[in-house]
Tab-separated table of C-alpha atoms and ligand atoms in Angstrom:
chain	number	residue	atom	x	y	z
A	1	UNK	CA	-34.461	4.543	-18.162
A	2	UNK	CA	-34.170	5.457	-14.512
A	3	UNK	CA	-37.175	3.758	-12.973
A	4	UNK	CA	-36.664	0.759	-10.759
A	5	UNK	CA	-37.595	-2.591	-12.175
A	6	UNK	CA	-39.949	-5.062	-10.481
A	7	UNK	CA	-39.935	-8.688	-11.518
A	8	UNK	CA	-42.993	-10.624	-10.352
A	9	UNK	CA	-42.765	-14.394	-10.589
A	10	UNK	CA	-46.276	-15.722	-11.234
A	11	UNK	CA	-45.042	-19.330	-11.225
A	12	UNK	CA	-43.752	-18.812	-7.671
A	13	UNK	CA	-47.053	-17.168	-6.725
A	14	UNK	CA	-49.137	-20.080	-7.976
A	15	UNK	CA	-46.714	-22.564	-6.381
A	16	UNK	CA	-47.240	-20.758	-3.057
A	17	UNK	CA	-51.016	-21.021	-3.446
A	18	UNK	CA	-50.723	-24.752	-4.221
A	19	UNK	CA	-48.406	-25.305	-1.239
A	20	UNK	CA	-50.822	-23.570	1.158
A	21	UNK	CA	-53.813	-25.357	-0.374
A	22	UNK	CA	-52.017	-28.700	0.066
A	23	UNK	CA	-51.775	-28.071	3.840
A	24	UNK	CA	-55.553	-28.093	4.078
A	25	UNK	CA	-58.387	-30.299	2.984
A	26	UNK	CA	-60.781	-27.443	2.362
A	27	UNK	CA	-61.467	-24.747	-0.219
A	28	UNK	CA	-58.618	-22.229	-0.570
A	29	UNK	CA	-59.494	-18.711	-1.658
A	30	UNK	CA	-57.015	-15.895	-2.430
A	31	UNK	CA	-56.862	-12.439	-0.884
A	32	UNK	CA	-55.920	-9.875	-3.530
A	33	UNK	CA	-56.863	-6.636	-1.777
A	34	UNK	CA	-54.749	-3.506	-2.270
A	35	UNK	CA	-53.971	-4.464	-5.880
A	36	UNK	CA	-52.817	-7.921	-4.793
A	37	UNK	CA	-50.536	-6.497	-2.098
A	38	UNK	CA	-49.073	-4.116	-4.648
A	39	UNK	CA	-48.228	-6.759	-7.251
A	40	UNK	CA	-51.116	-6.172	-9.678
A	41	UNK	CA	-54.519	-7.731	-9.043
A	42	UNK	CA	-55.350	-8.393	-12.701
A	43	UNK	CA	-52.278	-10.482	-13.474
A	44	UNK	CA	-52.384	-12.184	-10.090
A	45	UNK	CA	-56.100	-13.039	-10.376
A	46	UNK	CA	-55.653	-14.392	-13.909
A	47	UNK	CA	-52.787	-16.645	-12.843
A	48	UNK	CA	-54.708	-17.931	-9.819
A	49	UNK	CA	-57.930	-18.600	-11.737
A	50	UNK	CA	-55.899	-20.900	-13.986
A	51	UNK	CA	-54.878	-22.831	-10.847
A	52	UNK	CA	-58.525	-23.310	-9.985
A	53	UNK	CA	-59.020	-20.519	-7.451
A	54	UNK	CA	-62.732	-19.759	-7.376
A	55	UNK	CA	-62.986	-17.192	-4.563
A	56	UNK	CA	-61.163	-13.863	-4.367
A	57	UNK	CA	-61.256	-11.285	-1.602
A	58	UNK	CA	-60.782	-7.555	-2.095
A	59	UNK	CA	-61.045	-4.888	0.604
A	60	UNK	CA	-63.289	-2.427	-1.206
A	61	UNK	CA	-65.968	-2.662	-3.862
A	62	UNK	CA	-63.971	-0.353	-6.166
A	63	UNK	CA	-61.166	-2.939	-6.223
A	64	UNK	CA	-63.590	-5.489	-7.634
A	65	UNK	CA	-63.779	-3.835	-11.067
A	66	UNK	CA	-60.243	-4.748	-12.186
A	67	UNK	CA	-60.608	-8.258	-10.806
A	68	UNK	CA	-63.958	-8.843	-12.493
A	69	UNK	CA	-62.456	-7.672	-15.806
A	70	UNK	CA	-59.593	-10.133	-15.328
A	71	UNK	CA	-61.529	-13.239	-14.277
A	72	UNK	CA	-64.836	-12.805	-16.131
A	73	UNK	CA	-67.679	-14.676	-14.473
A	74	UNK	CA	-65.447	-17.591	-13.461
A	75	UNK	CA	-64.993	-16.566	-9.826
A	76	UNK	CA	-66.699	-15.070	-6.818
A	77	UNK	CA	-65.315	-11.705	-5.748
A	78	UNK	CA	-65.973	-10.944	-2.103
A	79	UNK	CA	-65.660	-7.512	-0.487
A	80	UNK	CA	-64.269	-7.517	3.063
A	81	UNK	CA	-65.542	-4.077	4.084
A	82	UNK	CA	-69.043	-5.202	3.172
A	83	UNK	CA	-71.876	-3.172	1.698
A	84	UNK	CA	-71.159	0.519	2.206
A	85	UNK	CA	-73.436	3.383	1.325
A	86	UNK	CA	-72.952	4.097	-2.395
A	87	UNK	CA	-71.735	0.556	-3.179
A	88	UNK	CA	-75.057	-0.927	-4.277
A	89	UNK	CA	-74.741	-0.318	-8.029
A	90	UNK	CA	-71.172	-1.579	-8.103
A	91	UNK	CA	-72.085	-4.685	-6.130
A	92	UNK	CA	-74.954	-5.418	-8.510
A	93	UNK	CA	-73.226	-4.510	-11.787
A	94	UNK	CA	-69.965	-6.333	-11.054
A	95	UNK	CA	-71.698	-9.159	-9.204
A	96	UNK	CA	-69.624	-8.680	-6.054
A	97	UNK	CA	-70.370	-10.521	-2.823
A	98	UNK	CA	-70.162	-8.205	0.190
A	99	UNK	CA	-69.128	-9.652	3.538
A	100	UNK	CA	-71.561	-7.903	5.866
A	101	UNK	CA	-70.027	-6.696	9.127
A	102	UNK	CA	-72.832	-5.028	11.076
A	103	UNK	CA	-76.592	-4.860	11.498
A	104	UNK	CA	-76.525	-1.607	9.499
A	105	UNK	CA	-74.845	-3.361	6.586
A	106	UNK	CA	-77.235	-6.313	6.793
A	107	UNK	CA	-80.238	-3.969	6.675
A	108	UNK	CA	-78.761	-1.952	3.813
A	109	UNK	CA	-78.018	-5.079	1.795
A	110	UNK	CA	-81.413	-6.731	2.311
A	111	UNK	CA	-83.231	-3.517	1.464
A	112	UNK	CA	-81.187	-2.657	-1.632
A	113	UNK	CA	-80.431	-6.116	-3.063
A	114	UNK	CA	-82.617	-8.666	-1.303
A	115	UNK	CA	-81.711	-11.609	-3.539
A	116	UNK	CA	-78.036	-10.802	-4.020
A	117	UNK	CA	-75.412	-13.131	-2.473
A	118	UNK	CA	-73.585	-12.033	0.682
A	119	UNK	CA	-71.361	-13.374	3.430
A	120	UNK	CA	-71.106	-12.504	7.117
A	121	UNK	CA	-68.166	-11.618	9.319
A	122	UNK	CA	-68.192	-12.125	13.088
A	123	UNK	CA	-65.890	-10.432	15.554
A	124	UNK	CA	-64.245	-13.003	17.812
A	125	UNK	CA	-62.075	-10.596	19.790
A	126	UNK	CA	-59.996	-8.559	17.356
A	127	UNK	CA	-62.480	-5.677	17.583
A	128	UNK	CA	-61.950	-4.520	14.036
A	129	UNK	CA	-64.662	-5.818	11.695
A	130	UNK	CA	-67.662	-8.039	12.191
A	131	UNK	CA	-70.797	-8.600	14.238
A	132	UNK	CA	-70.366	-8.792	17.988
A	133	UNK	CA	-71.901	-11.580	20.005
A	134	UNK	CA	-75.165	-9.780	20.938
A	135	UNK	CA	-75.847	-8.539	17.420
A	136	UNK	CA	-75.127	-11.991	16.044
A	137	UNK	CA	-77.514	-13.591	18.525
A	138	UNK	CA	-80.199	-11.145	17.403
A	139	UNK	CA	-79.847	-11.659	13.636
A	140	UNK	CA	-78.254	-15.090	13.189
A	141	UNK	CA	-81.410	-17.041	12.524
A	142	UNK	CA	-82.880	-14.609	9.999
A	143	UNK	CA	-79.529	-14.012	8.294
A	144	UNK	CA	-78.697	-17.716	8.010
A	145	UNK	CA	-82.113	-18.390	6.477
A	146	UNK	CA	-81.024	-16.181	3.547
A	147	UNK	CA	-78.108	-18.560	2.908
A	148	UNK	CA	-74.904	-16.518	3.201
A	149	UNK	CA	-71.996	-17.898	1.149
A	150	UNK	CA	-69.693	-17.884	4.180
A	151	UNK	CA	-69.555	-17.010	7.874
A	152	UNK	CA	-66.066	-15.851	8.708
A	153	UNK	CA	-63.908	-14.283	11.394
A	154	UNK	CA	-60.299	-13.093	11.486
A	155	UNK	CA	-57.411	-13.972	13.823
A	156	UNK	CA	-55.488	-11.128	15.452
A	157	UNK	CA	-52.287	-13.005	16.382
A	158	UNK	CA	-51.998	-15.907	13.944
A	159	UNK	CA	-48.385	-15.000	13.082
A	160	UNK	CA	-47.471	-15.985	16.677
A	161	UNK	CA	-48.275	-19.714	16.878
A	162	UNK	CA	-48.099	-19.856	20.683
A	163	UNK	CA	-50.210	-16.795	21.340
A	164	UNK	CA	-53.151	-17.574	23.651
A	165	UNK	CA	-55.381	-15.330	21.513
A	166	UNK	CA	-55.423	-18.051	18.818
A	167	UNK	CA	-57.168	-20.805	20.816
A	168	UNK	CA	-59.326	-18.142	22.484
A	169	UNK	CA	-60.656	-16.871	19.124
A	170	UNK	CA	-61.028	-20.444	17.863
A	171	UNK	CA	-63.197	-21.237	20.869
A	172	UNK	CA	-65.329	-18.111	20.453
A	173	UNK	CA	-65.788	-18.878	16.739
A	174	UNK	CA	-66.961	-22.390	17.611
A	175	UNK	CA	-69.379	-21.060	20.183
A	176	UNK	CA	-70.788	-18.536	17.718
A	177	UNK	CA	-71.123	-20.911	14.758
A	178	UNK	CA	-71.243	-24.587	15.790
A	179	UNK	CA	-74.313	-26.263	14.350
A	180	UNK	CA	-74.795	-23.954	11.365
A	181	UNK	CA	-74.658	-25.421	7.854
A	182	UNK	CA	-73.132	-22.353	6.183
A	183	UNK	CA	-69.460	-22.788	5.149
A	184	UNK	CA	-67.132	-21.320	7.777
A	185	UNK	CA	-63.751	-19.582	7.388
A	186	UNK	CA	-61.285	-18.419	10.040
A	187	UNK	CA	-57.753	-18.807	8.666
A	188	UNK	CA	-55.620	-16.450	6.585
A	189	UNK	CA	-51.944	-17.373	5.950
A	190	UNK	CA	-51.043	-17.549	9.634
A	191	UNK	CA	-54.157	-19.547	10.483
A	192	UNK	CA	-53.371	-22.160	7.824
A	193	UNK	CA	-49.991	-22.743	9.492
A	194	UNK	CA	-51.679	-23.179	12.904
A	195	UNK	CA	-53.088	-26.479	11.690
A	196	UNK	CA	-56.332	-28.196	10.720
A	197	UNK	CA	-58.340	-27.074	13.777
A	198	UNK	CA	-58.281	-23.610	12.252
A	199	UNK	CA	-59.179	-24.545	8.674
A	200	UNK	CA	-62.967	-25.150	8.759
A	201	UNK	CA	-64.467	-25.094	5.216
A	202	UNK	CA	-62.382	-22.378	3.593
A	203	UNK	CA	-58.996	-20.686	4.101
A	204	UNK	CA	-58.150	-17.261	2.721
A	205	UNK	CA	-54.399	-16.640	2.424
A	206	UNK	CA	-52.958	-13.342	1.259
A	207	UNK	CA	-49.345	-12.609	2.218
A	208	UNK	CA	-48.149	-16.210	1.853
A	209	UNK	CA	-49.087	-16.163	-1.846
A	210	UNK	CA	-46.754	-13.202	-2.329
A	211	UNK	CA	-43.821	-14.879	-0.608
A	212	UNK	CA	-44.158	-13.152	2.766
A	213	UNK	CA	-43.934	-14.254	6.391
A	214	UNK	CA	-45.295	-16.028	8.332
A	215	UNK	CA	-45.112	-18.556	5.428
A	216	UNK	CA	-41.406	-19.337	5.846
A	217	UNK	CA	-41.331	-21.930	3.070
A	218	UNK	CA	-42.814	-19.559	0.507
A	219	UNK	CA	-41.036	-19.118	-2.791
A	220	UNK	CA	-39.969	-15.504	-3.301
A	221	UNK	CA	-42.259	-13.745	-5.777
A	222	UNK	CA	-40.790	-10.248	-6.017
A	223	UNK	CA	-37.435	-8.936	-7.144
A	224	UNK	CA	-36.640	-5.217	-7.254
A	225	UNK	CA	-33.639	-3.885	-9.202
A	226	UNK	CA	-32.714	-0.208	-9.050
A	227	UNK	CA	-30.589	1.523	-11.690
A	228	UNK	CA	-27.367	3.291	-10.737
A	229	UNK	CA	-27.543	6.865	-12.042
A	230	UNK	CA	-24.077	8.081	-11.074
A	231	UNK	CA	-20.851	6.871	-9.446
A	232	UNK	CA	-18.276	9.030	-7.653
A	233	UNK	CA	-15.220	8.735	-5.443
A	234	UNK	CA	-15.064	10.341	-2.023
A	235	UNK	CA	-11.963	10.963	0.036
A	236	UNK	CA	-12.066	10.043	3.709
A	237	UNK	CA	-13.911	12.763	5.650
A	238	UNK	CA	-16.382	13.741	2.889
A	239	UNK	CA	-20.083	13.699	3.776
A	240	UNK	CA	-23.149	12.384	1.942
A	241	UNK	CA	-26.705	13.581	1.485
A	242	UNK	CA	-29.262	15.658	3.371
A	243	UNK	CA	-28.214	16.601	6.869
A	244	UNK	CA	-24.682	15.327	6.159
A	245	UNK	CA	-25.750	12.293	8.167
A	246	UNK	CA	-22.987	10.000	6.839
A	247	UNK	CA	-19.268	10.643	6.615
A	248	UNK	CA	-16.771	8.475	4.759
A	249	UNK	CA	-14.109	7.039	7.066
A	250	UNK	CA	-12.090	5.692	4.114
A	251	UNK	CA	-11.762	6.453	0.392
A	252	UNK	CA	-15.222	5.452	-0.820
A	253	UNK	CA	-16.839	4.592	-4.168
A	254	UNK	CA	-20.411	5.861	-3.948
A	255	UNK	CA	-23.360	4.908	-6.184
A	256	UNK	CA	-26.439	7.111	-6.502
A	257	UNK	CA	-29.444	4.899	-7.161
A	258	UNK	CA	-32.815	5.928	-8.618
A	259	UNK	CA	-35.481	5.185	-6.014
A	260	UNK	CA	-36.470	6.870	-2.791
A	261	UNK	CA	-39.217	7.339	-0.267
A	262	UNK	CA	-41.621	8.353	-3.050
A	263	UNK	CA	-41.150	4.774	-4.300
A	264	UNK	CA	-41.934	3.111	-0.995
A	265	UNK	CA	-38.355	2.966	0.318
A	266	UNK	CA	-39.168	4.481	3.684
A	267	UNK	CA	-36.789	7.009	5.230
A	268	UNK	CA	-36.435	4.571	8.126
A	269	UNK	CA	-34.234	2.500	5.762
A	270	UNK	CA	-31.553	5.190	6.276
A	271	UNK	CA	-30.754	3.378	9.518
A	272	UNK	CA	-28.883	0.505	7.882
A	273	UNK	CA	-30.446	-1.144	4.836
A	274	UNK	CA	-28.449	-3.190	2.334
A	275	UNK	CA	-28.532	-3.381	-1.442
A	276	UNK	CA	-27.033	-6.300	-3.340
A	277	UNK	CA	-24.795	-6.821	-6.329
A	278	UNK	CA	-25.199	-10.554	-6.860
A	279	UNK	CA	-24.636	-11.910	-3.369
A	280	UNK	CA	-22.459	-9.011	-2.227
A	281	UNK	CA	-24.129	-6.636	0.236
A	282	UNK	CA	-23.561	-2.894	-0.225
A	283	UNK	CA	-24.738	-0.623	2.607
A	284	UNK	CA	-27.152	2.229	2.010
A	285	UNK	CA	-25.456	5.338	3.424
A	286	UNK	CA	-26.831	8.785	4.138
A	287	UNK	CA	-30.508	9.625	4.157
A	288	UNK	CA	-33.079	8.184	1.776
A	289	UNK	CA	-34.358	11.121	-0.279
A	290	UNK	CA	-37.506	11.374	-2.399
A	291	UNK	CA	-36.182	9.826	-5.613
A	292	UNK	CA	-32.640	8.758	-4.750
A	293	UNK	CA	-30.568	6.729	-2.343
A	294	UNK	CA	-26.802	6.537	-1.966
A	295	UNK	CA	-24.920	3.286	-1.583
A	296	UNK	CA	-21.354	2.419	-0.605
A	297	UNK	CA	-20.043	0.168	-3.404
A	298	UNK	CA	-16.349	0.425	-2.475
A	299	UNK	CA	-16.009	-3.308	-1.902
A	300	UNK	CA	-17.284	-4.356	-5.340
A	301	UNK	CA	-14.810	-5.449	-8.002
A	302	UNK	CA	-16.728	-3.632	-10.730
A	303	UNK	CA	-19.012	-0.639	-11.134
A	304	UNK	CA	-22.615	-1.849	-11.022
A	305	UNK	CA	-25.286	-0.769	-13.534
A	306	UNK	CA	-27.984	-1.656	-11.045
A	307	UNK	CA	-28.344	-2.864	-7.452
A	308	UNK	CA	-31.063	-5.126	-6.084
A	309	UNK	CA	-32.950	-4.212	-2.924
A	310	UNK	CA	-35.416	-7.135	-2.920
A	311	UNK	CA	-33.796	-10.374	-4.142
A	312	UNK	CA	-32.953	-13.911	-3.037
A	313	UNK	CA	-30.213	-12.562	-0.752
A	314	UNK	CA	-32.659	-10.087	0.812
A	315	UNK	CA	-36.280	-11.231	0.768
A	316	UNK	CA	-38.988	-8.642	1.267
A	317	UNK	CA	-39.352	-9.354	5.000
A	318	UNK	CA	-35.628	-8.830	5.614
A	319	UNK	CA	-35.793	-5.432	3.920
A	320	UNK	CA	-38.949	-4.605	5.874
A	321	UNK	CA	-37.116	-5.442	9.085
A	322	UNK	CA	-34.411	-2.865	8.240
A	323	UNK	CA	-37.162	-0.235	8.130
A	324	UNK	CA	-38.824	-1.484	11.311
A	325	UNK	CA	-41.888	-2.656	9.405
A	326	UNK	CA	-43.404	-5.821	7.929
A	327	UNK	CA	-43.452	-7.422	4.475
A	328	UNK	CA	-47.114	-6.455	4.024
A	329	UNK	CA	-46.287	-2.745	4.269
A	330	UNK	CA	-43.174	-3.026	2.097
A	331	UNK	CA	-45.128	-4.763	-0.699
A	332	UNK	CA	-48.134	-2.454	-0.612
A	333	UNK	CA	-45.784	0.555	-0.724
A	334	UNK	CA	-44.141	-0.554	-3.994
A	335	UNK	CA	-44.181	2.392	-6.334
A	336	UNK	CA	-46.399	2.710	-9.403
A	337	UNK	CA	-43.267	4.298	-10.937
A	338	UNK	CA	-41.437	0.977	-11.100
A	339	UNK	CA	-41.600	-0.796	-14.434
A	340	UNK	CA	-43.028	-4.278	-14.034
A	341	UNK	CA	-42.287	-7.554	-15.708
A	342	UNK	CA	-44.300	-10.690	-15.034
A	343	UNK	CA	-42.520	-14.011	-15.510
A	344	UNK	CA	-43.504	-17.662	-15.166
B	1	PLP	C1	-55.936	-9.315	4.763
B	1	PLP	C2	-56.887	-10.366	5.223
B	1	PLP	C3	-56.650	-11.729	4.946
B	1	PLP	C4	-55.335	-12.221	4.377
B	1	PLP	O1	-54.392	-12.198	5.421
B	1	PLP	P1	-52.858	-12.649	5.214
B	1	PLP	O2	-52.277	-12.487	6.562
B	1	PLP	O3	-52.290	-11.697	4.220
B	1	PLP	O4	-52.872	-14.049	4.727
B	1	PLP	C5	-57.644	-12.635	5.260
B	1	PLP	N1	-58.803	-12.238	5.860
B	1	PLP	C6	-59.054	-10.950	6.165
B	1	PLP	C7	-60.333	-10.581	6.814
B	1	PLP	C8	-58.098	-9.979	5.872
B	1	PLP	O5	-58.340	-8.688	6.198
């Protein structure tokens, strides 16, 4: 078998949810958009429902189907992009709760499904999703009378605790919502870590559940082992891979490993990523190709059958850094080709 092997630790995932929940004294939802950040929304939702999670967020109505099948009627499934044209049947049939982001969406929802639950998102400065101040002023009273399940907004810079955007957005959110009786939500993972002023009635972590920054104390959830397909010896001066971009400067033992950019290992990793045999780092050399990478294993005492690229010695954010990206992108790029094992 030449596919890479993902191990997903559901006990670590649920421990991360409990740890984040314990930092608050409010409801804690779980964000499982993009197939639970690439880790499998059905298994993740099932594990979290057992912990008592009652609110899940997906990005798109289509993502709600797998989650609804996994959790039955035990949880609310909220859709962050709201009520789009063509979503009405799915929202009704799967009992999804759209988070309405604009006057258009509010009108569409009230016309199509007048008695169906909904939430509202306000824009407090990120300029991505949500009602702006003037629109909110125009519809707030009527919308709140229909009892939304939540009024939320999203922080743009919560992973930088000292960023002035955080208190600015907090202040705008207060100004837009103080005095309402609807539950309020502002914090994702980063917002939880900013402290209780940001927690309101509900927090909605995503990345921290999956072991990613900015939740530094998270337990790692993902391990990725890649099989070695072939080993060879190079003499000093031989070159490796497309473009001959790497040349051996000593006699080198080279492992060819079965995963590449088609599996979410971005070509940018060619600039100096590491793989691991136990705790021993082995540098990726040459260019990442579609299905293969090449690794210098000269310094190992034995020929490896597999090398790890996400492991305790190299958490997902460290690997992401080698590619100039973030843990979120690394996780959501994980290949459907990898075989998956859920533990815990
Ligand atoms: C993705 C997302 C979250 C979760 O954010 P994390 O940084 O992964 O915790 C919460 N709220 C909204 C609106 C989001 O888009």
